[in-house]
mmCIF file of C-alpha atoms and ligand atoms in Angstrom:
data_model
loop_
_atom_site.group_PDB
_atom_site.id
_atom_site.type_symbol
_atom_site.label_atom_id
_atom_site.label_comp_id
_atom_site.label_asym_id
_atom_site.label_seq_id
_atom_site.Cartn_x
_atom_site.Cartn_y
_atom_site.Cartn_z
ATOM 1 C CA MET A 24 7.229 45.942 6.098
ATOM 2 C CA ILE A 25 10.055 43.439 6.658
ATOM 3 C CA GLN A 26 9.661 39.858 7.777
ATOM 4 C CA THR A 27 12.346 37.189 7.989
ATOM 5 C CA GLU A 28 11.864 33.497 8.601
ATOM 6 C CA GLY A 29 14.716 31.187 9.572
ATOM 7 C CA LEU A 30 17.209 33.573 8.030
ATOM 8 C CA CYS A 31 20.797 32.251 7.830
ATOM 9 C CA LYS A 32 24.043 33.553 6.424
ATOM 10 C CA PHE A 33 27.043 31.255 6.743
ATOM 11 C CA TYR A 34 30.610 32.001 5.737
ATOM 12 C CA ARG A 35 33.629 29.731 5.343
ATOM 13 C CA GLY A 36 36.499 30.586 7.688
ATOM 14 C CA SER A 37 40.191 30.337 6.826
ATOM 15 C CA ASN A 38 40.275 26.697 7.989
ATOM 16 C CA ASN A 39 37.149 26.003 5.965
ATOM 17 C CA GLU A 40 35.111 25.951 9.169
ATOM 18 C CA GLU A 41 31.549 27.201 9.026
ATOM 19 C CA ILE A 42 30.929 30.657 10.493
ATOM 20 C CA ARG A 43 27.292 31.131 11.343
ATOM 21 C CA ALA A 44 27.165 34.927 11.060
ATOM 22 C CA VAL A 45 23.358 34.974 11.062
ATOM 23 C CA ASP A 46 21.725 31.846 12.371
ATOM 24 C CA ASN A 47 18.012 31.143 12.087
ATOM 25 C CA VAL A 48 16.724 34.676 12.630
ATOM 26 C CA SER A 49 12.977 35.245 12.415
ATOM 27 C CA LEU A 50 11.782 38.785 12.990
ATOM 28 C CA THR A 51 9.095 41.211 11.910
ATOM 29 C CA ILE A 52 9.500 44.953 11.614
ATOM 30 C CA ALA A 53 6.324 46.853 10.811
ATOM 31 C CA ALA A 54 6.234 50.043 8.762
ATOM 32 C CA GLY A 55 7.126 53.168 10.686
ATOM 33 C CA ARG A 56 8.996 51.391 13.475
ATOM 34 C CA PHE A 57 12.334 52.370 14.965
ATOM 35 C CA ALA A 58 14.121 49.036 15.217
ATOM 36 C CA VAL A 59 17.495 48.565 16.848
ATOM 37 C CA LEU A 60 19.811 45.579 16.489
ATOM 38 C CA THR A 61 22.173 45.205 19.375
ATOM 39 C CA GLY A 62 24.705 42.623 20.522
ATOM 40 C CA PRO A 63 28.469 42.262 20.969
ATOM 41 C CA SER A 64 31.014 42.696 18.201
ATOM 42 C CA GLY A 65 30.910 39.721 15.835
ATOM 43 C CA SER A 66 27.330 38.812 16.765
ATOM 44 C CA GLY A 67 26.080 39.297 13.195
ATOM 45 C CA LYS A 68 24.604 42.815 13.192
ATOM 46 C CA THR A 69 26.314 44.001 10.007
ATOM 47 C CA THR A 70 25.561 40.740 8.229
ATOM 48 C CA LEU A 71 21.887 40.893 9.200
ATOM 49 C CA LEU A 72 21.603 44.541 8.094
ATOM 50 C CA SER A 73 23.104 43.727 4.707
ATOM 51 C CA LEU A 74 20.567 40.915 4.302
ATOM 52 C CA LEU A 75 17.672 43.188 5.305
ATOM 53 C CA GLY A 76 18.936 45.824 2.889
ATOM 54 C CA ALA A 77 19.067 43.311 0.035
ATOM 55 C CA LEU A 78 22.806 43.953 -0.283
ATOM 56 C CA SER A 79 23.572 40.250 0.114
ATOM 57 C CA ARG A 80 21.641 37.056 -0.319
ATOM 58 C CA PRO A 81 20.962 34.620 2.543
ATOM 59 C CA SER A 82 22.391 31.096 2.705
ATOM 60 C CA SER A 83 18.892 29.941 3.612
ATOM 61 C CA GLY A 84 15.652 31.270 4.996
ATOM 62 C CA SER A 85 13.430 33.981 3.611
ATOM 63 C CA ILE A 86 13.060 37.750 3.662
ATOM 64 C CA VAL A 87 9.770 39.314 2.681
ATOM 65 C CA LEU A 88 10.071 43.026 2.068
ATOM 66 C CA LYS A 89 6.894 44.976 1.345
ATOM 67 C CA GLY A 90 5.196 41.747 0.340
ATOM 68 C CA ARG A 91 8.011 40.560 -1.956
ATOM 69 C CA GLU A 92 9.930 37.375 -1.272
ATOM 70 C CA LEU A 93 13.502 38.445 -2.034
ATOM 71 C CA ASN A 94 14.739 34.892 -2.724
ATOM 72 C CA THR A 95 12.648 34.791 -5.870
ATOM 73 C CA CYS A 96 13.905 38.167 -7.116
ATOM 74 C CA SER A 97 16.398 38.435 -9.957
ATOM 75 C CA ASP A 98 19.358 40.770 -9.509
ATOM 76 C CA VAL A 99 17.526 43.419 -11.541
ATOM 77 C CA GLU A 100 14.451 43.093 -9.319
ATOM 78 C CA LEU A 101 16.637 43.282 -6.204
ATOM 79 C CA ALA A 102 18.143 46.516 -7.509
ATOM 80 C CA ARG A 103 14.621 47.886 -7.838
ATOM 81 C CA VAL A 104 13.754 46.795 -4.284
ATOM 82 C CA ARG A 105 16.903 48.548 -3.065
ATOM 83 C CA ARG A 106 15.577 51.859 -4.368
ATOM 84 C CA ASN A 107 13.242 51.902 -1.350
ATOM 85 C CA ILE A 108 16.127 51.423 1.035
ATOM 86 C CA GLY A 109 18.753 53.872 2.235
ATOM 87 C CA PHE A 110 21.934 52.461 3.735
ATOM 88 C CA VAL A 111 24.392 54.249 6.028
ATOM 89 C CA PHE A 112 27.611 52.253 6.290
ATOM 90 C CA GLN A 113 29.697 52.145 9.439
ATOM 91 C CA ASN A 114 32.734 53.805 7.836
ATOM 92 C CA PHE A 115 30.616 56.443 5.998
ATOM 93 C CA SER A 116 31.964 55.224 2.583
ATOM 94 C CA LEU A 117 32.172 58.706 1.098
ATOM 95 C CA LEU A 118 34.075 59.146 -2.149
ATOM 96 C CA PRO A 119 37.121 61.304 -1.301
ATOM 97 C CA ARG A 120 37.502 63.033 -4.672
ATOM 98 C CA LEU A 121 33.915 64.182 -4.976
ATOM 99 C CA PRO A 122 32.436 67.288 -3.349
ATOM 100 C CA VAL A 123 29.759 66.738 -0.734
ATOM 101 C CA TRP A 124 26.857 67.468 -3.077
ATOM 102 C CA GLU A 125 28.083 64.845 -5.565
ATOM 103 C CA ASN A 126 28.553 62.352 -2.741
ATOM 104 C CA VAL A 127 24.960 62.921 -1.672
ATOM 105 C CA THR A 128 23.417 62.625 -5.122
ATOM 106 C CA TYR A 129 25.531 60.322 -7.307
ATOM 107 C CA PRO A 130 23.074 57.467 -6.557
ATOM 108 C CA LEU A 131 20.491 59.568 -8.416
ATOM 109 C CA ILE A 132 22.515 59.620 -11.663
ATOM 110 C CA PRO A 133 21.088 56.272 -12.868
ATOM 111 C CA ARG A 134 17.623 57.764 -12.377
ATOM 112 C CA GLY A 135 18.402 60.324 -15.052
ATOM 113 C CA ILE A 136 18.499 63.344 -12.727
ATOM 114 C CA LEU A 137 20.877 65.962 -14.123
ATOM 115 C CA ALA A 138 23.542 67.817 -12.156
ATOM 116 C CA PRO A 139 21.705 71.118 -11.531
ATOM 117 C CA ALA A 140 18.678 69.265 -10.145
ATOM 118 C CA ARG A 141 20.938 67.023 -8.080
ATOM 119 C CA PHE A 142 22.687 70.050 -6.618
ATOM 120 C CA GLU A 143 19.311 71.411 -5.477
ATOM 121 C CA ILE A 144 18.318 68.054 -3.980
ATOM 122 C CA ALA A 145 21.653 67.929 -2.140
ATOM 123 C CA ARG A 146 21.176 71.458 -0.819
ATOM 124 C CA GLU A 147 17.724 70.601 0.516
ATOM 125 C CA VAL A 148 18.779 67.405 2.291
ATOM 126 C CA LEU A 149 21.992 68.903 3.634
ATOM 127 C CA GLN A 150 20.000 71.828 5.002
ATOM 128 C CA ARG A 151 17.752 69.419 6.886
ATOM 129 C CA LEU A 152 20.838 67.843 8.409
ATOM 130 C CA GLY A 153 22.545 71.139 9.209
ATOM 131 C CA VAL A 154 25.555 70.758 6.894
ATOM 132 C CA ALA A 155 24.483 72.824 3.878
ATOM 133 C CA SER A 156 27.489 75.109 4.329
ATOM 134 C CA LYS A 157 29.757 72.188 3.385
ATOM 135 C CA ILE A 158 28.050 71.462 0.078
ATOM 136 C CA GLU A 159 31.111 72.295 -2.056
ATOM 137 C CA ASN A 160 33.707 70.794 0.316
ATOM 138 C CA ARG A 161 35.423 67.450 -0.067
ATOM 139 C CA PRO A 162 34.842 64.809 2.630
ATOM 140 C CA ASP A 163 38.355 65.159 4.113
ATOM 141 C CA GLN A 164 37.552 68.780 4.959
ATOM 142 C CA LEU A 165 34.727 67.662 7.274
ATOM 143 C CA SER A 166 34.647 66.460 10.867
ATOM 144 C CA GLY A 167 33.550 62.896 11.600
ATOM 145 C CA GLY A 168 30.111 64.083 12.674
ATOM 146 C CA GLU A 169 29.726 66.108 9.483
ATOM 147 C CA GLN A 170 30.852 63.179 7.347
ATOM 148 C CA GLN A 171 28.285 60.963 9.028
ATOM 149 C CA ARG A 172 25.564 63.550 8.310
ATOM 150 C CA VAL A 173 26.604 63.574 4.665
ATOM 151 C CA ALA A 174 26.368 59.777 4.623
ATOM 152 C CA VAL A 175 22.855 60.046 6.091
ATOM 153 C CA ALA A 176 22.015 62.757 3.531
ATOM 154 C CA ARG A 177 23.096 60.436 0.713
ATOM 155 C CA ALA A 178 20.792 57.734 2.034
ATOM 156 C CA LEU A 179 17.897 60.215 2.344
ATOM 157 C CA ALA A 180 18.380 61.794 -1.095
ATOM 158 C CA CYS A 181 16.743 58.742 -2.662
ATOM 159 C CA GLU A 182 13.679 59.297 -0.427
ATOM 160 C CA PRO A 183 13.774 55.773 1.004
ATOM 161 C CA GLN A 184 10.905 54.191 2.912
ATOM 162 C CA ILE A 185 13.406 52.234 4.972
ATOM 163 C CA LEU A 186 16.668 53.578 6.357
ATOM 164 C CA LEU A 187 19.334 51.159 7.582
ATOM 165 C CA ALA A 188 22.364 52.380 9.515
ATOM 166 C CA ASP A 189 25.227 50.275 10.842
ATOM 167 C CA GLU A 190 26.523 51.544 14.204
ATOM 168 C CA PRO A 191 26.042 55.152 13.066
ATOM 169 C CA THR A 192 27.425 56.748 16.232
ATOM 170 C CA SER A 193 30.356 54.403 16.847
ATOM 171 C CA ASN A 194 32.928 56.704 15.210
ATOM 172 C CA LEU A 195 31.577 59.907 16.736
ATOM 173 C CA ASP A 196 32.295 61.788 19.942
ATOM 174 C CA ARG A 197 29.477 62.152 22.476
ATOM 175 C CA ARG A 198 28.253 65.488 21.235
ATOM 176 C CA ALA A 199 28.169 64.485 17.566
ATOM 177 C CA ALA A 200 26.478 61.221 18.579
ATOM 178 C CA ALA A 201 23.786 63.134 20.478
ATOM 179 C CA GLU A 202 23.196 65.413 17.478
ATOM 180 C CA LEU A 203 22.927 62.444 15.149
ATOM 181 C CA THR A 204 20.460 60.821 17.536
ATOM 182 C CA GLY A 205 18.275 63.922 17.162
ATOM 183 C CA ILE A 206 18.509 63.598 13.394
ATOM 184 C CA PHE A 207 17.343 59.976 13.509
ATOM 185 C CA ARG A 208 14.449 61.021 15.734
ATOM 186 C CA GLU A 209 13.393 63.600 13.123
ATOM 187 C CA ILE A 210 13.771 61.137 10.249
ATOM 188 C CA HIS A 211 11.604 58.641 12.121
ATOM 189 C CA ALA A 212 8.986 61.357 12.684
ATOM 190 C CA THR A 213 8.656 61.773 8.905
ATOM 191 C CA GLY A 214 7.407 58.171 8.679
ATOM 192 C CA VAL A 215 10.586 56.434 7.536
ATOM 193 C CA THR A 216 11.101 52.938 8.961
ATOM 194 C CA LEU A 217 14.460 52.861 10.738
ATOM 195 C CA ILE A 218 16.654 49.852 11.390
ATOM 196 C CA LEU A 219 19.908 50.648 13.161
ATOM 197 C CA SER A 220 22.578 48.581 14.808
ATOM 198 C CA THR A 221 23.962 50.283 17.880
ATOM 199 C CA HIS A 222 25.115 50.130 21.483
ATOM 200 C CA ASN A 223 24.284 53.789 22.022
ATOM 201 C CA THR A 224 21.855 54.093 24.933
ATOM 202 C CA GLU A 225 20.245 57.283 23.593
ATOM 203 C CA LEU A 226 19.404 55.542 20.317
ATOM 204 C CA LEU A 227 18.221 52.478 22.232
ATOM 205 C CA ASP A 228 15.888 54.754 24.189
ATOM 206 C CA LEU A 229 14.213 55.804 20.918
ATOM 207 C CA ALA A 230 13.702 52.246 19.723
ATOM 208 C CA THR A 231 10.216 50.808 19.353
ATOM 209 C CA ASP A 232 11.700 47.350 18.779
ATOM 210 C CA VAL A 233 14.997 45.968 20.106
ATOM 211 C CA PHE A 234 16.515 42.784 18.683
ATOM 212 C CA GLU A 235 19.492 41.293 20.448
ATOM 213 C CA LEU A 236 21.976 39.108 18.614
ATOM 214 C CA ASN A 237 24.454 36.679 20.089
ATOM 215 C CA GLU A 238 26.703 34.566 17.870
ATOM 216 C CA GLY A 239 24.284 35.053 15.006
ATOM 217 C CA LYS A 240 21.231 33.978 17.009
ATOM 218 C CA MET A 241 18.495 36.294 18.083
ATOM 219 C CA THR A 242 17.878 36.264 21.802
ATOM 220 C CA CYS A 243 14.773 37.739 23.332
ATOM 221 C CA PRO A 244 15.592 41.059 25.008
HETATM 222 P P1 ADP B 312 28.899 42.496 13.963
HETATM 223 O O1 ADP B 312 28.478 43.488 12.942
HETATM 224 O O2 ADP B 312 27.855 42.218 15.014
HETATM 225 O O3 ADP B 312 30.215 42.835 14.585
HETATM 226 P P2 ADP B 312 29.349 40.778 11.663
HETATM 227 O O4 ADP B 312 28.048 40.607 10.983
HETATM 228 O O5 ADP B 312 30.294 41.757 11.065
HETATM 229 O O6 ADP B 312 29.092 41.095 13.208
HETATM 230 O O7 ADP B 312 30.095 39.382 11.722
HETATM 231 C C1 ADP B 312 29.483 38.205 12.229
HETATM 232 C C2 ADP B 312 30.471 37.041 12.065
HETATM 233 O O8 ADP B 312 30.635 36.742 10.692
HETATM 234 C C3 ADP B 312 31.851 37.321 12.619
HETATM 235 O O9 ADP B 312 32.348 36.146 13.174
HETATM 236 C C4 ADP B 312 32.636 37.707 11.379
HETATM 237 O O10 ADP B 312 33.988 37.414 11.550
HETATM 238 C C5 ADP B 312 31.996 36.843 10.322
HETATM 239 N N1 ADP B 312 32.024 37.452 8.975
HETATM 240 C C6 ADP B 312 31.431 38.594 8.603
HETATM 241 N N2 ADP B 312 31.610 38.831 7.294
HETATM 242 C C7 ADP B 312 32.369 37.806 6.813
HETATM 243 C C8 ADP B 312 32.898 37.456 5.529
HETATM 244 N N3 ADP B 312 32.676 38.212 4.455
HETATM 245 N N4 ADP B 312 33.625 36.313 5.447
HETATM 246 C C9 ADP B 312 33.825 35.515 6.503
HETATM 247 N N5 ADP B 312 33.334 35.778 7.751
HETATM 248 C C10 ADP B 312 32.619 36.904 7.908
HETATM 249 MG MG1 MG B 313 29.299 45.301 12.475
#
């Protein structure tokens, strides 16, 4: 499903020094796996996820996603590749002025799906995640756990084959984290390939593959 070879992403620091956020990472994640990236803060988890999700381009090295070498893709082709990928950001990234159902389905607007159909799609996904009662609410009227479910619902509304989530339980209390863990277990059971970054031991227990990062380098777990 996803294969990287010698993947690197370097940034320039404030003193023009080189920051090796992701440094020579080669990994393979087969379809249907539950992969977890772990490692201390600053080890490159977010950077690697954004590369795997085709949200940013590597400094060097290759990513092959479903048989496509992303380096050779134009921006338009990358956008098409991204349609197979759902992304749950660490800070939820919900739009505060929009009701929950719009938050869940605005990514479907470019696909030409009209509002009534989007409302129905939102209702269905939110029901799966147990937050359908909040469909008309704005994000600030929701608890952290509910907001995170809405963020997961938005990623699922596009029916992705791959779901990426960046430290999805880090802003949640224990109970909400445990509930979200159950949701990821169910999503995985539907055949979606999951790639999460986390320190959460319950999520780590579900993993079929664990990749550990340290200063941008992958270390064997
Ligand atoms: P993690 O998610 O494991 O905490 P990150 O991928 O966010 O790690 O960051 C890895 C390293 O890259 C850190 O040293 C961070 O400061 C640096 N970094 C991340 N994004 C940028 C950026 N846009 N510009 C400069 N440095 C960055
Ligand atoms: Mg991070």
